[in-house]
mmCIF file with all atom_site columns, N, CA and C in Angstrom:
data_model
loop_
_atom_site.group_PDB
_atom_site.id
_atom_site.type_symbol
_atom_site.label_atom_id
_atom_site.label_alt_id
_atom_site.label_comp_id
_atom_site.label_asym_id
_atom_site.label_entity_id
_atom_site.label_seq_id
_atom_site.pdbx_PDB_ins_code
_atom_site.Cartn_x
_atom_site.Cartn_y
_atom_site.Cartn_z
_atom_site.occupancy
_atom_site.B_iso_or_equiv
_atom_site.pdbx_formal_charge
_atom_site.auth_seq_id
_atom_site.auth_comp_id
_atom_site.auth_asym_id
_atom_site.auth_atom_id
_atom_site.pdbx_PDB_model_num
ATOM 1   N N  . UNK N 1 1  ? 60.885 38.375 16.511 1.00 67.00 ? 1  UNK N N  1
ATOM 2   C CA . UNK N 1 1  ? 59.929 37.332 16.336 1.00 67.00 ? 1  UNK N CA 1
ATOM 3   C C  . UNK N 1 1  ? 60.293 36.212 17.283 1.00 67.00 ? 1  UNK N C  1
ATOM 4   N N  . UNK N 1 2  ? 59.287 35.640 17.896 1.00 67.00 ? 2  UNK N N  1
ATOM 5   C CA . UNK N 1 2  ? 59.483 34.526 18.817 1.00 67.00 ? 2  UNK N CA 1
ATOM 6   C C  . UNK N 1 2  ? 58.548 33.410 18.403 1.00 67.00 ? 2  UNK N C  1
ATOM 7   N N  . UNK N 1 3  ? 59.101 32.234 18.197 1.00 70.00 ? 3  UNK N N  1
ATOM 8   C CA . UNK N 1 3  ? 58.297 31.050 17.922 1.00 70.00 ? 3  UNK N CA 1
ATOM 9   C C  . UNK N 1 3  ? 58.472 30.134 19.109 1.00 70.00 ? 3  UNK N C  1
ATOM 10  N N  . UNK N 1 4  ? 57.368 29.738 19.706 1.00 69.00 ? 4  UNK N N  1
ATOM 11  C CA . UNK N 1 4  ? 57.423 28.979 20.947 1.00 69.00 ? 4  UNK N CA 1
ATOM 12  C C  . UNK N 1 4  ? 56.575 27.718 20.828 1.00 69.00 ? 4  UNK N C  1
ATOM 13  N N  . UNK N 1 5  ? 57.169 26.617 21.177 1.00 69.00 ? 5  UNK N N  1
ATOM 14  C CA . UNK N 1 5  ? 56.423 25.367 21.272 1.00 69.00 ? 5  UNK N CA 1
ATOM 15  C C  . UNK N 1 5  ? 55.842 25.315 22.674 1.00 69.00 ? 5  UNK N C  1
ATOM 16  N N  . UNK N 1 6  ? 54.533 25.124 22.764 1.00 68.00 ? 6  UNK N N  1
ATOM 17  C CA . UNK N 1 6  ? 53.916 25.157 24.088 1.00 68.00 ? 6  UNK N CA 1
ATOM 18  C C  . UNK N 1 6  ? 52.846 24.082 24.211 1.00 68.00 ? 6  UNK N C  1
ATOM 19  N N  . UNK N 1 7  ? 52.448 23.841 25.430 1.00 68.00 ? 7  UNK N N  1
ATOM 20  C CA . UNK N 1 7  ? 51.421 22.833 25.678 1.00 68.00 ? 7  UNK N CA 1
ATOM 21  C C  . UNK N 1 7  ? 50.031 23.441 25.782 1.00 68.00 ? 7  UNK N C  1
ATOM 22  N N  . UNK N 1 8  ? 49.921 24.716 25.598 1.00 64.00 ? 8  UNK N N  1
ATOM 23  C CA . UNK N 1 8  ? 48.616 25.359 25.660 1.00 64.00 ? 8  UNK N CA 1
ATOM 24  C C  . UNK N 1 8  ? 48.737 26.857 25.528 1.00 64.00 ? 8  UNK N C  1
ATOM 25  N N  . UNK N 1 9  ? 47.627 27.492 25.315 1.00 68.00 ? 9  UNK N N  1
ATOM 26  C CA . UNK N 1 9  ? 47.629 28.944 25.206 1.00 68.00 ? 9  UNK N CA 1
ATOM 27  C C  . UNK N 1 9  ? 46.503 29.506 26.066 1.00 68.00 ? 9  UNK N C  1
ATOM 28  N N  . UNK N 1 10 ? 46.268 30.781 25.980 1.00 67.00 ? 10 UNK N N  1
ATOM 29  C CA . UNK N 1 10 ? 45.285 31.424 26.855 1.00 67.00 ? 10 UNK N CA 1
ATOM 30  C C  . UNK N 1 10 ? 43.869 30.890 26.653 1.00 67.00 ? 10 UNK N C  1
ATOM 31  N N  . UNK N 1 11 ? 43.603 30.329 25.498 1.00 65.00 ? 11 UNK N N  1
ATOM 32  C CA . UNK N 1 11 ? 42.271 29.779 25.234 1.00 65.00 ? 11 UNK N CA 1
ATOM 33  C C  . UNK N 1 11 ? 42.158 28.335 25.705 1.00 65.00 ? 11 UNK N C  1
ATOM 34  N N  . UNK N 1 12 ? 43.245 27.792 26.272 1.00 62.00 ? 12 UNK N N  1
ATOM 35  C CA . UNK N 1 12 ? 43.195 26.464 26.846 1.00 62.00 ? 12 UNK N CA 1
ATOM 36  C C  . UNK N 1 12 ? 43.385 25.328 25.873 1.00 62.00 ? 12 UNK N C  1
ATOM 37  N N  . UNK N 1 13 ? 43.854 25.633 24.666 1.00 67.00 ? 13 UNK N N  1
ATOM 38  C CA . UNK N 1 13 ? 44.069 24.586 23.676 1.00 67.00 ? 13 UNK N CA 1
ATOM 39  C C  . UNK N 1 13 ? 45.554 24.436 23.402 1.00 67.00 ? 13 UNK N C  1
ATOM 40  N N  . UNK N 1 14 ? 45.944 23.231 23.043 1.00 66.00 ? 14 UNK N N  1
ATOM 41  C CA . UNK N 1 14 ? 47.343 22.987 22.713 1.00 66.00 ? 14 UNK N CA 1
ATOM 42  C C  . UNK N 1 14 ? 47.701 23.711 21.428 1.00 66.00 ? 14 UNK N C  1
ATOM 43  N N  . UNK N 1 15 ? 48.949 24.083 21.315 1.00 67.00 ? 15 UNK N N  1
ATOM 44  C CA . UNK N 1 15 ? 49.396 24.704 20.082 1.00 67.00 ? 15 UNK N CA 1
ATOM 45  C C  . UNK N 1 15 ? 50.624 25.551 20.274 1.00 67.00 ? 15 UNK N C  1
ATOM 46  N N  . UNK N 1 16 ? 51.304 25.757 19.173 1.00 72.00 ? 16 UNK N N  1
ATOM 47  C CA . UNK N 1 16 ? 52.487 26.599 19.167 1.00 72.00 ? 16 UNK N CA 1
ATOM 48  C C  . UNK N 1 16 ? 52.064 28.039 18.897 1.00 72.00 ? 16 UNK N C  1
ATOM 49  N N  . UNK N 1 17 ? 52.927 28.967 19.246 1.00 75.00 ? 17 UNK N N  1
ATOM 50  C CA . UNK N 1 17 ? 52.606 30.375 19.043 1.00 75.00 ? 17 UNK N CA 1
ATOM 51  C C  . UNK N 1 17 ? 53.711 31.064 18.263 1.00 75.00 ? 17 UNK N C  1
ATOM 52  N N  . UNK N 1 18 ? 53.331 32.110 17.572 1.00 79.00 ? 18 UNK N N  1
ATOM 53  C CA . UNK N 1 18 ? 54.266 32.963 16.855 1.00 79.00 ? 18 UNK N CA 1
ATOM 54  C C  . UNK N 1 18 ? 53.941 34.382 17.285 1.00 79.00 ? 18 UNK N C  1
ATOM 55  N N  . UNK N 1 19 ? 54.903 35.050 17.888 1.00 80.00 ? 19 UNK N N  1
ATOM 56  C CA . UNK N 1 19 ? 54.664 36.402 18.378 1.00 80.00 ? 19 UNK N CA 1
ATOM 57  C C  . UNK N 1 19 ? 55.563 37.388 17.651 1.00 80.00 ? 19 UNK N C  1
ATOM 58  N N  . UNK N 1 20 ? 54.981 38.456 17.186 1.00 83.00 ? 20 UNK N N  1
ATOM 59  C CA . UNK N 1 20 ? 55.730 39.556 16.592 1.00 83.00 ? 20 UNK N CA 1
ATOM 60  C C  . UNK N 1 20 ? 55.633 40.724 17.557 1.00 83.00 ? 20 UNK N C  1
ATOM 61  N N  . UNK N 1 21 ? 56.774 41.263 17.945 1.00 86.00 ? 21 UNK N N  1
ATOM 62  C CA . UNK N 1 21 ? 56.780 42.371 18.893 1.00 86.00 ? 21 UNK N CA 1
ATOM 63  C C  . UNK N 1 21 ? 57.833 43.395 18.479 1.00 86.00 ? 21 UNK N C  1
ATOM 64  N N  . UNK N 1 22 ? 57.533 44.165 17.441 1.00 88.00 ? 22 UNK N N  1
ATOM 65  C CA . UNK N 1 22 ? 58.502 45.174 17.011 1.00 88.00 ? 22 UNK N CA 1
ATOM 66  C C  . UNK N 1 22 ? 58.596 46.318 18.023 1.00 88.00 ? 22 UNK N C  1
ATOM 67  N N  . UNK N 1 23 ? 59.634 47.088 17.886 1.00 89.00 ? 23 UNK N N  1
ATOM 68  C CA . UNK N 1 23 ? 59.826 48.251 18.758 1.00 89.00 ? 23 UNK N CA 1
ATOM 69  C C  . UNK N 1 23 ? 58.661 49.230 18.600 1.00 89.00 ? 23 UNK N C  1
ATOM 70  N N  . UNK N 1 24 ? 58.392 49.991 19.626 1.00 91.00 ? 24 UNK N N  1
ATOM 71  C CA . UNK N 1 24 ? 57.301 50.962 19.582 1.00 91.00 ? 24 UNK N CA 1
ATOM 72  C C  . UNK N 1 24 ? 57.515 52.041 18.520 1.00 91.00 ? 24 UNK N C  1
ATOM 73  N N  . UNK N 1 25 ? 58.746 52.226 18.079 1.00 95.00 ? 25 UNK N N  1
ATOM 74  C CA . UNK N 1 25 ? 59.033 53.257 17.085 1.00 95.00 ? 25 UNK N CA 1
ATOM 75  C C  . UNK N 1 25 ? 59.033 52.696 15.662 1.00 95.00 ? 25 UNK N C  1
ATOM 76  N N  . UNK N 1 26 ? 58.525 51.494 15.481 1.00 93.00 ? 26 UNK N N  1
ATOM 77  C CA . UNK N 1 26 ? 58.506 50.863 14.164 1.00 93.00 ? 26 UNK N CA 1
ATOM 78  C C  . UNK N 1 26 ? 57.645 51.692 13.209 1.00 93.00 ? 26 UNK N C  1
ATOM 79  N N  . UNK N 1 27 ? 58.080 51.736 11.957 1.00 96.00 ? 27 UNK N N  1
ATOM 80  C CA . UNK N 1 27 ? 57.313 52.476 10.957 1.00 96.00 ? 27 UNK N CA 1
ATOM 81  C C  . UNK N 1 27 ? 56.363 51.535 10.223 1.00 96.00 ? 27 UNK N C  1
ATOM 82  N N  . UNK N 1 28 ? 55.410 52.105 9.542  1.00 96.00 ? 28 UNK N N  1
ATOM 83  C CA . UNK N 1 28 ? 54.470 51.298 8.759  1.00 96.00 ? 28 UNK N CA 1
ATOM 84  C C  . UNK N 1 28 ? 55.216 50.505 7.686  1.00 96.00 ? 28 UNK N C  1
ATOM 85  N N  . UNK N 1 29 ? 56.219 51.119 7.083  1.00 97.00 ? 29 UNK N N  1
ATOM 86  C CA . UNK N 1 29 ? 57.009 50.429 6.062  1.00 97.00 ? 29 UNK N CA 1
ATOM 87  C C  . UNK N 1 29 ? 57.750 49.229 6.647  1.00 97.00 ? 29 UNK N C  1
ATOM 88  N N  . UNK N 1 30 ? 58.265 49.378 7.855  1.00 95.00 ? 30 UNK N N  1
ATOM 89  C CA . UNK N 1 30 ? 58.962 48.265 8.503  1.00 95.00 ? 30 UNK N CA 1
ATOM 90  C C  . UNK N 1 30 ? 57.996 47.134 8.852  1.00 95.00 ? 30 UNK N C  1
ATOM 91  N N  . UNK N 1 31 ? 56.809 47.485 9.281  1.00 94.00 ? 31 UNK N N  1
ATOM 92  C CA . UNK N 1 31 ? 55.802 46.458 9.566  1.00 94.00 ? 31 UNK N CA 1
ATOM 93  C C  . UNK N 1 31 ? 55.446 45.712 8.285  1.00 94.00 ? 31 UNK N C  1
ATOM 94  N N  . UNK N 1 32 ? 55.274 46.449 7.193  1.00 96.00 ? 32 UNK N N  1
ATOM 95  C CA . UNK N 1 32 ? 54.987 45.810 5.906  1.00 96.00 ? 32 UNK N CA 1
ATOM 96  C C  . UNK N 1 32 ? 56.099 44.842 5.518  1.00 96.00 ? 32 UNK N C  1
ATOM 97  N N  . UNK N 1 33 ? 57.356 45.247 5.734  1.00 95.00 ? 33 UNK N N  1
ATOM 98  C CA . UNK N 1 33 ? 58.494 44.394 5.410  1.00 95.00 ? 33 UNK N CA 1
ATOM 99  C C  . UNK N 1 33 ? 58.480 43.126 6.272  1.00 95.00 ? 33 UNK N C  1
ATOM 100 N N  . UNK N 1 34 ? 58.222 43.272 7.557  1.00 92.00 ? 34 UNK N N  1
ATOM 101 C CA . UNK N 1 34 ? 58.179 42.124 8.472  1.00 92.00 ? 34 UNK N CA 1
ATOM 102 C C  . UNK N 1 34 ? 57.091 41.149 8.035  1.00 92.00 ? 34 UNK N C  1
ATOM 103 N N  . UNK N 1 35 ? 55.915 41.668 7.746  1.00 93.00 ? 35 UNK N N  1
ATOM 104 C CA . UNK N 1 35 ? 54.794 40.813 7.347  1.00 93.00 ? 35 UNK N CA 1
ATOM 105 C C  . UNK N 1 35 ? 55.086 40.134 6.010  1.00 93.00 ? 35 UNK N C  1
ATOM 106 N N  . UNK N 1 36 ? 55.657 40.856 5.063  1.00 96.00 ? 36 UNK N N  1
ATOM 107 C CA . UNK N 1 36 ? 55.998 40.267 3.762  1.00 96.00 ? 36 UNK N CA 1
ATOM 108 C C  . UNK N 1 36 ? 57.020 39.149 3.911  1.00 96.00 ? 36 UNK N C  1
ATOM 109 N N  . UNK N 1 37 ? 58.031 39.368 4.727  1.00 94.00 ? 37 UNK N N  1
ATOM 110 C CA . UNK N 1 37 ? 59.048 38.329 4.938  1.00 94.00 ? 37 UNK N CA 1
ATOM 111 C C  . UNK N 1 37 ? 58.459 37.107 5.630  1.00 94.00 ? 37 UNK N C  1
ATOM 112 N N  . UNK N 1 38 ? 57.633 37.330 6.634  1.00 91.00 ? 38 UNK N N  1
ATOM 113 C CA . UNK N 1 38 ? 56.995 36.216 7.327  1.00 91.00 ? 38 UNK N CA 1
ATOM 114 C C  . UNK N 1 38 ? 56.099 35.438 6.368  1.00 91.00 ? 38 UNK N C  1
ATOM 115 N N  . UNK N 1 39 ? 55.354 36.138 5.543  1.00 95.00 ? 39 UNK N N  1
ATOM 116 C CA . UNK N 1 39 ? 54.494 35.491 4.553  1.00 95.00 ? 39 UNK N CA 1
ATOM 117 C C  . UNK N 1 39 ? 55.323 34.620 3.609  1.00 95.00 ? 39 UNK N C  1
ATOM 118 N N  . UNK N 1 40 ? 56.453 35.130 3.145  1.00 96.00 ? 40 UNK N N  1
ATOM 119 C CA . UNK N 1 40 ? 57.320 34.358 2.263  1.00 96.00 ? 40 UNK N CA 1
ATOM 120 C C  . UNK N 1 40 ? 57.858 33.107 2.928  1.00 96.00 ? 40 UNK N C  1
ATOM 121 N N  . UNK N 1 41 ? 58.261 33.230 4.171  1.00 92.00 ? 41 UNK N N  1
ATOM 122 C CA . UNK N 1 41 ? 58.785 32.076 4.916  1.00 92.00 ? 41 UNK N CA 1
ATOM 123 C C  . UNK N 1 41 ? 57.695 31.031 5.118  1.00 92.00 ? 41 UNK N C  1
ATOM 124 N N  . UNK N 1 42 ? 56.510 31.459 5.521  1.00 92.00 ? 42 UNK N N  1
ATOM 125 C CA . UNK N 1 42 ? 55.419 30.506 5.744  1.00 92.00 ? 42 UNK N CA 1
ATOM 126 C C  . UNK N 1 42 ? 55.022 29.801 4.450  1.00 92.00 ? 42 UNK N C  1
ATOM 127 N N  . UNK N 1 43 ? 54.999 30.525 3.338  1.00 97.00 ? 43 UNK N N  1
ATOM 128 C CA . UNK N 1 43 ? 54.686 29.903 2.047  1.00 97.00 ? 43 UNK N CA 1
ATOM 129 C C  . UNK N 1 43 ? 55.747 28.880 1.664  1.00 97.00 ? 43 UNK N C  1
ATOM 130 N N  . UNK N 1 44 ? 57.016 29.193 1.909  1.00 97.00 ? 44 UNK N N  1
ATOM 131 C CA . UNK N 1 44 ? 58.098 28.252 1.601  1.00 97.00 ? 44 UNK N CA 1
ATOM 132 C C  . UNK N 1 44 ? 57.985 26.987 2.447  1.00 97.00 ? 44 UNK N C  1
ATOM 133 N N  . UNK N 1 45 ? 57.655 27.141 3.716  1.00 93.00 ? 45 UNK N N  1
ATOM 134 C CA . UNK N 1 45 ? 57.495 25.977 4.605  1.00 93.00 ? 45 UNK N CA 1
ATOM 135 C C  . UNK N 1 45 ? 56.308 25.132 4.150  1.00 93.00 ? 45 UNK N C  1
ATOM 136 N N  . UNK N 1 46 ? 55.201 25.784 3.800  1.00 95.00 ? 46 UNK N N  1
ATOM 137 C CA . UNK N 1 46 ? 54.036 25.047 3.314  1.00 95.00 ? 46 UNK N CA 1
ATOM 138 C C  . UNK N 1 46 ? 54.376 24.265 2.050  1.00 95.00 ? 46 UNK N C  1
ATOM 139 N N  . UNK N 1 47 ? 55.071 24.902 1.119  1.00 96.00 ? 47 UNK N N  1
ATOM 140 C CA . UNK N 1 47 ? 55.441 24.248 -0.138 1.00 96.00 ? 47 UNK N CA 1
ATOM 141 C C  . UNK N 1 47 ? 56.356 23.056 0.126  1.00 96.00 ? 47 UNK N C  1
ATOM 142 N N  . UNK N 1 48 ? 57.330 23.246 0.983  1.00 97.00 ? 48 UNK N N  1
ATOM 143 C CA . UNK N 1 48 ? 58.278 22.178 1.305  1.00 97.00 ? 48 UNK N CA 1
ATOM 144 C C  . UNK N 1 48 ? 57.573 20.979 1.929  1.00 97.00 ? 48 UNK N C  1
ATOM 145 N N  . UNK N 1 49 ? 56.524 21.237 2.694  1.00 94.00 ? 49 UNK N N  1
ATOM 146 C CA . UNK N 1 49 ? 55.816 20.171 3.399  1.00 94.00 ? 49 UNK N CA 1
ATOM 147 C C  . UNK N 1 49 ? 54.551 19.708 2.684  1.00 94.00 ? 49 UNK N C  1
ATOM 148 N N  . UNK N 1 50 ? 54.352 20.156 1.459  1.00 93.00 ? 50 UNK N N  1
ATOM 149 C CA . UNK N 1 50 ? 53.232 19.680 0.652  1.00 93.00 ? 50 UNK N CA 1
ATOM 150 C C  . UNK N 1 50 ? 51.867 20.216 1.020  1.00 93.00 ? 50 UNK N C  1
ATOM 151 N N  . UNK N 1 51 ? 51.796 21.425 1.529  1.00 89.00 ? 51 UNK N N  1
ATOM 152 C CA . UNK N 1 51 ? 50.499 22.020 1.873  1.00 89.00 ? 51 UNK N CA 1
ATOM 153 C C  . UNK N 1 51 ? 50.024 22.939 0.778  1.00 89.00 ? 51 UNK N C  1
#
């Protein structure tokens, strides 16, 4: 996972990006685990910041 602070993206708007790039041999179960963990982290950050 890569989180990058940037001044713009391909659509020409400012914003940060989050890229997930698992190995080509990743299994469906591993993708589910990655997405579940990311979801948990994002929910924790939202809760901590009052969203």
